[in-house]
């Protein structure tokens, strides 16, 4: 199980953390949507699980937080993209670490969220070119504040990526690739 808690601690050691567990599978395989079948899952299936999350998320009073950033790695990043299909502004900042492009079906609504996606150029689980294309499609019209960082690494979060995330979080980086 890949925990983002140490990474969040590096980005902002004073951050309050809300963590959510999906309801598909159990133990280390627990996730927010079913395991892919032949590398595929329908956007309707993704939206169904995302709506369940948004219903739960709406019950939290977030008004006392100064800054809200949603962070997901791999499956978690895919789930954040699924949520963005339904509510492109559910979080002011969204960090998608090594997502996969499931050909998401986004609402025709321009997002004000500041978004960062990272991908490793040697990633064997996610084709980096597909994430570059996803970024291009998304940032052209509906997600104008979407940045992409290509990293010289594989499918995992390294110290170099954490340093980049820290600088991005502090607002010191806004450039693409």
PDB file of N, CA, C and O in Angstrom, residues 71-111:
ATOM      1  N   UNK A  71      -4.608  15.219  -3.362  1.00  0.00           N
ATOM      2  CA  UNK A  71      -3.431  14.550  -3.909  1.00  0.00           C
ATOM      3  C   UNK A  71      -3.746  13.068  -4.094  1.00  0.00           C
ATOM      4  O   UNK A  71      -4.253  12.417  -3.186  1.00  0.00           O
ATOM      5  N   UNK A  72      -3.422  12.552  -5.266  1.00  0.00           N
ATOM      6  CA  UNK A  72      -3.598  11.135  -5.526  1.00  0.00           C
ATOM      7  C   UNK A  72      -2.444  10.591  -6.339  1.00  0.00           C
ATOM      8  O   UNK A  72      -1.950  11.252  -7.255  1.00  0.00           O
ATOM      9  N   UNK A  73      -2.006   9.389  -5.994  1.00  0.00           N
ATOM     10  CA  UNK A  73      -0.952   8.704  -6.728  1.00  0.00           C
ATOM     11  C   UNK A  73      -1.536   7.498  -7.454  1.00  0.00           C
ATOM     12  O   UNK A  73      -2.260   6.697  -6.848  1.00  0.00           O
ATOM     13  N   UNK A  74      -1.262   7.375  -8.727  1.00  0.00           N
ATOM     14  CA  UNK A  74      -1.648   6.231  -9.543  1.00  0.00           C
ATOM     15  C   UNK A  74      -3.167   6.026  -9.486  1.00  0.00           C
ATOM     16  O   UNK A  74      -3.918   6.843 -10.006  1.00  0.00           O
ATOM     17  N   UNK A  75      -3.635   4.976  -8.833  1.00  0.00           N
ATOM     18  CA  UNK A  75      -5.072   4.730  -8.715  1.00  0.00           C
ATOM     19  C   UNK A  75      -5.775   5.925  -8.069  1.00  0.00           C
ATOM     20  O   UNK A  75      -6.871   6.309  -8.474  1.00  0.00           O
ATOM     21  N   UNK A  76      -5.141   6.541  -7.078  1.00  0.00           N
ATOM     22  CA  UNK A  76      -5.724   7.715  -6.427  1.00  0.00           C
ATOM     23  C   UNK A  76      -5.832   8.904  -7.372  1.00  0.00           C
ATOM     24  O   UNK A  76      -6.799   9.658  -7.339  1.00  0.00           O
ATOM     25  N   UNK A  77      -4.825   9.070  -8.243  1.00  0.00           N
ATOM     26  CA  UNK A  77      -4.871  10.141  -9.241  1.00  0.00           C
ATOM     27  C   UNK A  77      -5.989   9.869 -10.250  1.00  0.00           C
ATOM     28  O   UNK A  77      -6.709  10.784 -10.653  1.00  0.00           O
ATOM     29  N   UNK A  78      -6.147   8.607 -10.625  1.00  0.00           N
ATOM     30  CA  UNK A  78      -7.231   8.235 -11.536  1.00  0.00           C
ATOM     31  C   UNK A  78      -8.584   8.555 -10.909  1.00  0.00           C
ATOM     32  O   UNK A  78      -9.506   9.025 -11.581  1.00  0.00           O
ATOM     33  N   UNK A  79      -8.687   8.310  -9.615  1.00  0.00           N
ATOM     34  CA  UNK A  79      -9.946   8.586  -8.935  1.00  0.00           C
ATOM     35  C   UNK A  79     -10.218  10.089  -8.876  1.00  0.00           C
ATOM     36  O   UNK A  79     -11.355  10.524  -9.062  1.00  0.00           O
ATOM     37  N   UNK A  80      -9.188  10.888  -8.645  1.00  0.00           N
ATOM     38  CA  UNK A  80      -9.374  12.344  -8.646  1.00  0.00           C
ATOM     39  C   UNK A  80      -9.859  12.815 -10.024  1.00  0.00           C
ATOM     40  O   UNK A  80     -10.734  13.676 -10.124  1.00  0.00           O
ATOM     41  N   UNK A  81      -9.293  12.251 -11.080  1.00  0.00           N
ATOM     42  CA  UNK A  81      -9.767  12.593 -12.427  1.00  0.00           C
ATOM     43  C   UNK A  81     -11.227  12.195 -12.609  1.00  0.00           C
ATOM     44  O   UNK A  81     -11.997  12.910 -13.252  1.00  0.00           O
ATOM     45  N   UNK A  82     -11.607  11.067 -12.025  1.00  0.00           N
ATOM     46  CA  UNK A  82     -13.006  10.628 -12.094  1.00  0.00           C
ATOM     47  C   UNK A  82     -13.923  11.617 -11.394  1.00  0.00           C
ATOM     48  O   UNK A  82     -15.010  11.923 -11.882  1.00  0.00           O
ATOM     49  N   UNK A  83     -13.484  12.114 -10.248  1.00  0.00           N
ATOM     50  CA  UNK A  83     -14.257  13.124  -9.511  1.00  0.00           C
ATOM     51  C   UNK A  83     -14.367  14.399 -10.336  1.00  0.00           C
ATOM     52  O   UNK A  83     -15.429  15.027 -10.402  1.00  0.00           O
ATOM     53  N   UNK A  84     -13.274  14.768 -10.985  1.00  0.00           N
ATOM     54  CA  UNK A  84     -13.263  15.977 -11.799  1.00  0.00           C
ATOM     55  C   UNK A  84     -14.244  15.895 -12.967  1.00  0.00           C
ATOM     56  O   UNK A  84     -14.687  16.927 -13.473  1.00  0.00           O
ATOM     57  N   UNK A  85     -14.598  14.674 -13.406  1.00  0.00           N
ATOM     58  CA  UNK A  85     -15.616  14.526 -14.457  1.00  0.00           C
ATOM     59  C   UNK A  85     -16.954  15.097 -13.994  1.00  0.00           C
ATOM     60  O   UNK A  85     -17.702  15.662 -14.781  1.00  0.00           O
ATOM     61  N   UNK A  86     -17.241  14.930 -12.712  1.00  0.00           N
ATOM     62  CA  UNK A  86     -18.517  15.366 -12.151  1.00  0.00           C
ATOM     63  C   UNK A  86     -18.458  16.772 -11.579  1.00  0.00           C
ATOM     64  O   UNK A  86     -19.418  17.523 -11.658  1.00  0.00           O
ATOM     65  N   UNK A  87     -17.327  17.095 -10.940  1.00  0.00           N
ATOM     66  CA  UNK A  87     -17.170  18.408 -10.313  1.00  0.00           C
ATOM     67  C   UNK A  87     -15.742  18.887 -10.550  1.00  0.00           C
ATOM     68  O   UNK A  87     -14.843  18.588  -9.767  1.00  0.00           O
ATOM     69  N   UNK A  88     -15.507  19.606 -11.639  1.00  0.00           N
ATOM     70  CA  UNK A  88     -14.155  20.027 -11.983  1.00  0.00           C
ATOM     71  C   UNK A  88     -13.536  21.016 -10.991  1.00  0.00           C
ATOM     72  O   UNK A  88     -12.347  21.277 -11.055  1.00  0.00           O
ATOM     73  N   UNK A  89     -14.342  21.514 -10.062  1.00  0.00           N
ATOM     74  CA  UNK A  89     -13.848  22.472  -9.075  1.00  0.00           C
ATOM     75  C   UNK A  89     -14.000  21.948  -7.645  1.00  0.00           C
ATOM     76  O   UNK A  89     -14.105  22.731  -6.711  1.00  0.00           O
ATOM     77  N   UNK A  90     -13.994  20.633  -7.452  1.00  0.00           N
ATOM     78  CA  UNK A  90     -14.223  20.093  -6.112  1.00  0.00           C
ATOM     79  C   UNK A  90     -13.101  20.463  -5.145  1.00  0.00           C
ATOM     80  O   UNK A  90     -13.304  20.499  -3.939  1.00  0.00           O
ATOM     81  N   UNK A  91     -11.918  20.761  -5.668  1.00  0.00           N
ATOM     82  CA  UNK A  91     -10.792  21.177  -4.833  1.00  0.00           C
ATOM     83  C   UNK A  91     -10.048  22.302  -5.545  1.00  0.00           C
ATOM     84  O   UNK A  91      -9.843  22.222  -6.762  1.00  0.00           O
ATOM     85  N   UNK A  92      -9.619  23.317  -4.803  1.00  0.00           N
ATOM     86  CA  UNK A  92      -8.897  24.421  -5.445  1.00  0.00           C
ATOM     87  C   UNK A  92      -7.569  23.991  -6.078  1.00  0.00           C
ATOM     88  O   UNK A  92      -7.119  24.585  -7.041  1.00  0.00           O
ATOM     89  N   UNK A  93      -6.936  22.955  -5.501  1.00  0.00           N
ATOM     90  CA  UNK A  93      -5.686  22.437  -6.037  1.00  0.00           C
ATOM     91  C   UNK A  93      -5.789  20.918  -6.116  1.00  0.00           C
ATOM     92  O   UNK A  93      -6.283  20.275  -5.196  1.00  0.00           O
ATOM     93  N   UNK A  94      -5.274  20.374  -7.222  1.00  0.00           N
ATOM     94  CA  UNK A  94      -5.342  18.929  -7.424  1.00  0.00           C
ATOM     95  C   UNK A  94      -3.999  18.468  -7.979  1.00  0.00           C
ATOM     96  O   UNK A  94      -3.557  18.973  -9.018  1.00  0.00           O
ATOM     97  N   UNK A  95      -3.371  17.513  -7.280  1.00  0.00           N
ATOM     98  CA  UNK A  95      -2.094  16.954  -7.717  1.00  0.00           C
ATOM     99  C   UNK A  95      -2.323  15.511  -8.141  1.00  0.00           C
ATOM    100  O   UNK A  95      -2.713  14.667  -7.330  1.00  0.00           O
ATOM    101  N   UNK A  96      -2.063  15.243  -9.405  1.00  0.00           N
ATOM    102  CA  UNK A  96      -2.268  13.924 -10.002  1.00  0.00           C
ATOM    103  C   UNK A  96      -0.897  13.297 -10.240  1.00  0.00           C
ATOM    104  O   UNK A  96      -0.221  13.616 -11.218  1.00  0.00           O
ATOM    105  N   UNK A  97      -0.474  12.435  -9.346  1.00  0.00           N
ATOM    106  CA  UNK A  97       0.846  11.830  -9.450  1.00  0.00           C
ATOM    107  C   UNK A  97       0.731  10.507 -10.209  1.00  0.00           C
ATOM    108  O   UNK A  97       0.116   9.566  -9.724  1.00  0.00           O
ATOM    109  N   UNK A  98       1.276  10.486 -11.404  1.00  0.00           N
ATOM    110  CA  UNK A  98       1.316   9.292 -12.252  1.00  0.00           C
ATOM    111  C   UNK A  98      -0.080   8.725 -12.561  1.00  0.00           C
ATOM    112  O   UNK A  98      -0.346   7.553 -12.313  1.00  0.00           O
ATOM    113  N   UNK A  99      -0.963   9.557 -13.120  1.00  0.00           N
ATOM    114  CA  UNK A  99      -2.306   9.075 -13.478  1.00  0.00           C
ATOM    115  C   UNK A  99      -2.284   8.269 -14.772  1.00  0.00           C
ATOM    116  O   UNK A  99      -1.264   8.195 -15.460  1.00  0.00           O
ATOM    117  N   UNK A 100      -3.425   7.710 -15.099  1.00  0.00           N
ATOM    118  CA  UNK A 100      -3.643   6.990 -16.348  1.00  0.00           C
ATOM    119  C   UNK A 100      -4.781   7.693 -17.074  1.00  0.00           C
ATOM    120  O   UNK A 100      -5.723   8.160 -16.437  1.00  0.00           O
ATOM    121  N   UNK A 101      -4.701   7.761 -18.387  1.00  0.00           N
ATOM    122  CA  UNK A 101      -5.753   8.421 -19.160  1.00  0.00           C
ATOM    123  C   UNK A 101      -6.817   7.404 -19.548  1.00  0.00           C
ATOM    124  O   UNK A 101      -6.606   6.586 -20.433  1.00  0.00           O
ATOM    125  N   UNK A 102      -7.968   7.458 -18.867  1.00  0.00           N
ATOM    126  CA  UNK A 102      -9.090   6.580 -19.178  1.00  0.00           C
ATOM    127  C   UNK A 102     -10.063   7.234 -20.151  1.00  0.00           C
ATOM    128  O   UNK A 102     -11.217   6.854 -20.224  1.00  0.00           O
ATOM    129  N   UNK A 103      -9.603   8.253 -20.884  1.00  0.00           N
ATOM    130  CA  UNK A 103     -10.467   8.976 -21.808  1.00  0.00           C
ATOM    131  C   UNK A 103     -11.687   9.517 -21.063  1.00  0.00           C
ATOM    132  O   UNK A 103     -12.833   9.215 -21.378  1.00  0.00           O
ATOM    133  N   UNK A 104     -11.398  10.308 -20.055  1.00  0.00           N
ATOM    134  CA  UNK A 104     -12.416  10.856 -19.165  1.00  0.00           C
ATOM    135  C   UNK A 104     -13.406  11.725 -19.928  1.00  0.00           C
ATOM    136  O   UNK A 104     -13.072  12.346 -20.922  1.00  0.00           O
ATOM    137  N   UNK A 105     -14.616  11.780 -19.419  1.00  0.00           N
ATOM    138  CA  UNK A 105     -15.714  12.519 -20.028  1.00  0.00           C
ATOM    139  C   UNK A 105     -16.071  13.681 -19.090  1.00  0.00           C
ATOM    140  O   UNK A 105     -16.905  13.533 -18.205  1.00  0.00           O
ATOM    141  N   UNK A 106     -15.417  14.824 -19.290  1.00  0.00           N
ATOM    142  CA  UNK A 106     -15.595  15.957 -18.386  1.00  0.00           C
ATOM    143  C   UNK A 106     -16.807  16.801 -18.765  1.00  0.00           C
ATOM    144  O   UNK A 106     -17.161  16.908 -19.938  1.00  0.00           O
ATOM    145  N   UNK A 107     -17.402  17.406 -17.731  1.00  0.00           N
ATOM    146  CA  UNK A 107     -18.503  18.349 -17.944  1.00  0.00           C
ATOM    147  C   UNK A 107     -17.994  19.519 -18.772  1.00  0.00           C
ATOM    148  O   UNK A 107     -16.816  19.865 -18.724  1.00  0.00           O
ATOM    149  N   UNK A 108     -18.882  20.143 -19.480  1.00  0.00           N
ATOM    150  CA  UNK A 108     -18.526  21.319 -20.272  1.00  0.00           C
ATOM    151  C   UNK A 108     -18.547  22.546 -19.358  1.00  0.00           C
ATOM    152  O   UNK A 108     -19.410  23.412 -19.467  1.00  0.00           O
ATOM    153  N   UNK A 109     -17.603  22.552 -18.428  1.00  0.00           N
ATOM    154  CA  UNK A 109     -17.503  23.623 -17.427  1.00  0.00           C
ATOM    155  C   UNK A 109     -16.026  23.923 -17.203  1.00  0.00           C
ATOM    156  O   UNK A 109     -15.234  23.022 -16.957  1.00  0.00           O
ATOM    157  N   UNK A 110     -15.650  25.181 -17.304  1.00  0.00           N
ATOM    158  CA  UNK A 110     -14.252  25.558 -17.126  1.00  0.00           C
ATOM    159  C   UNK A 110     -13.901  25.494 -15.642  1.00  0.00           C
ATOM    160  O   UNK A 110     -14.594  26.053 -14.794  1.00  0.00           O
ATOM    161  N   UNK A 111     -12.812  24.815 -15.361  1.00  0.00           N
ATOM    162  CA  UNK A 111     -12.355  24.651 -13.981  1.00  0.00           C
ATOM    163  C   UNK A 111     -11.441  25.799 -13.585  1.00  0.00           C
ATOM    164  O   UNK A 111     -10.625  26.268 -14.374  1.00  0.00           O
TER     165      UNK A 111
END
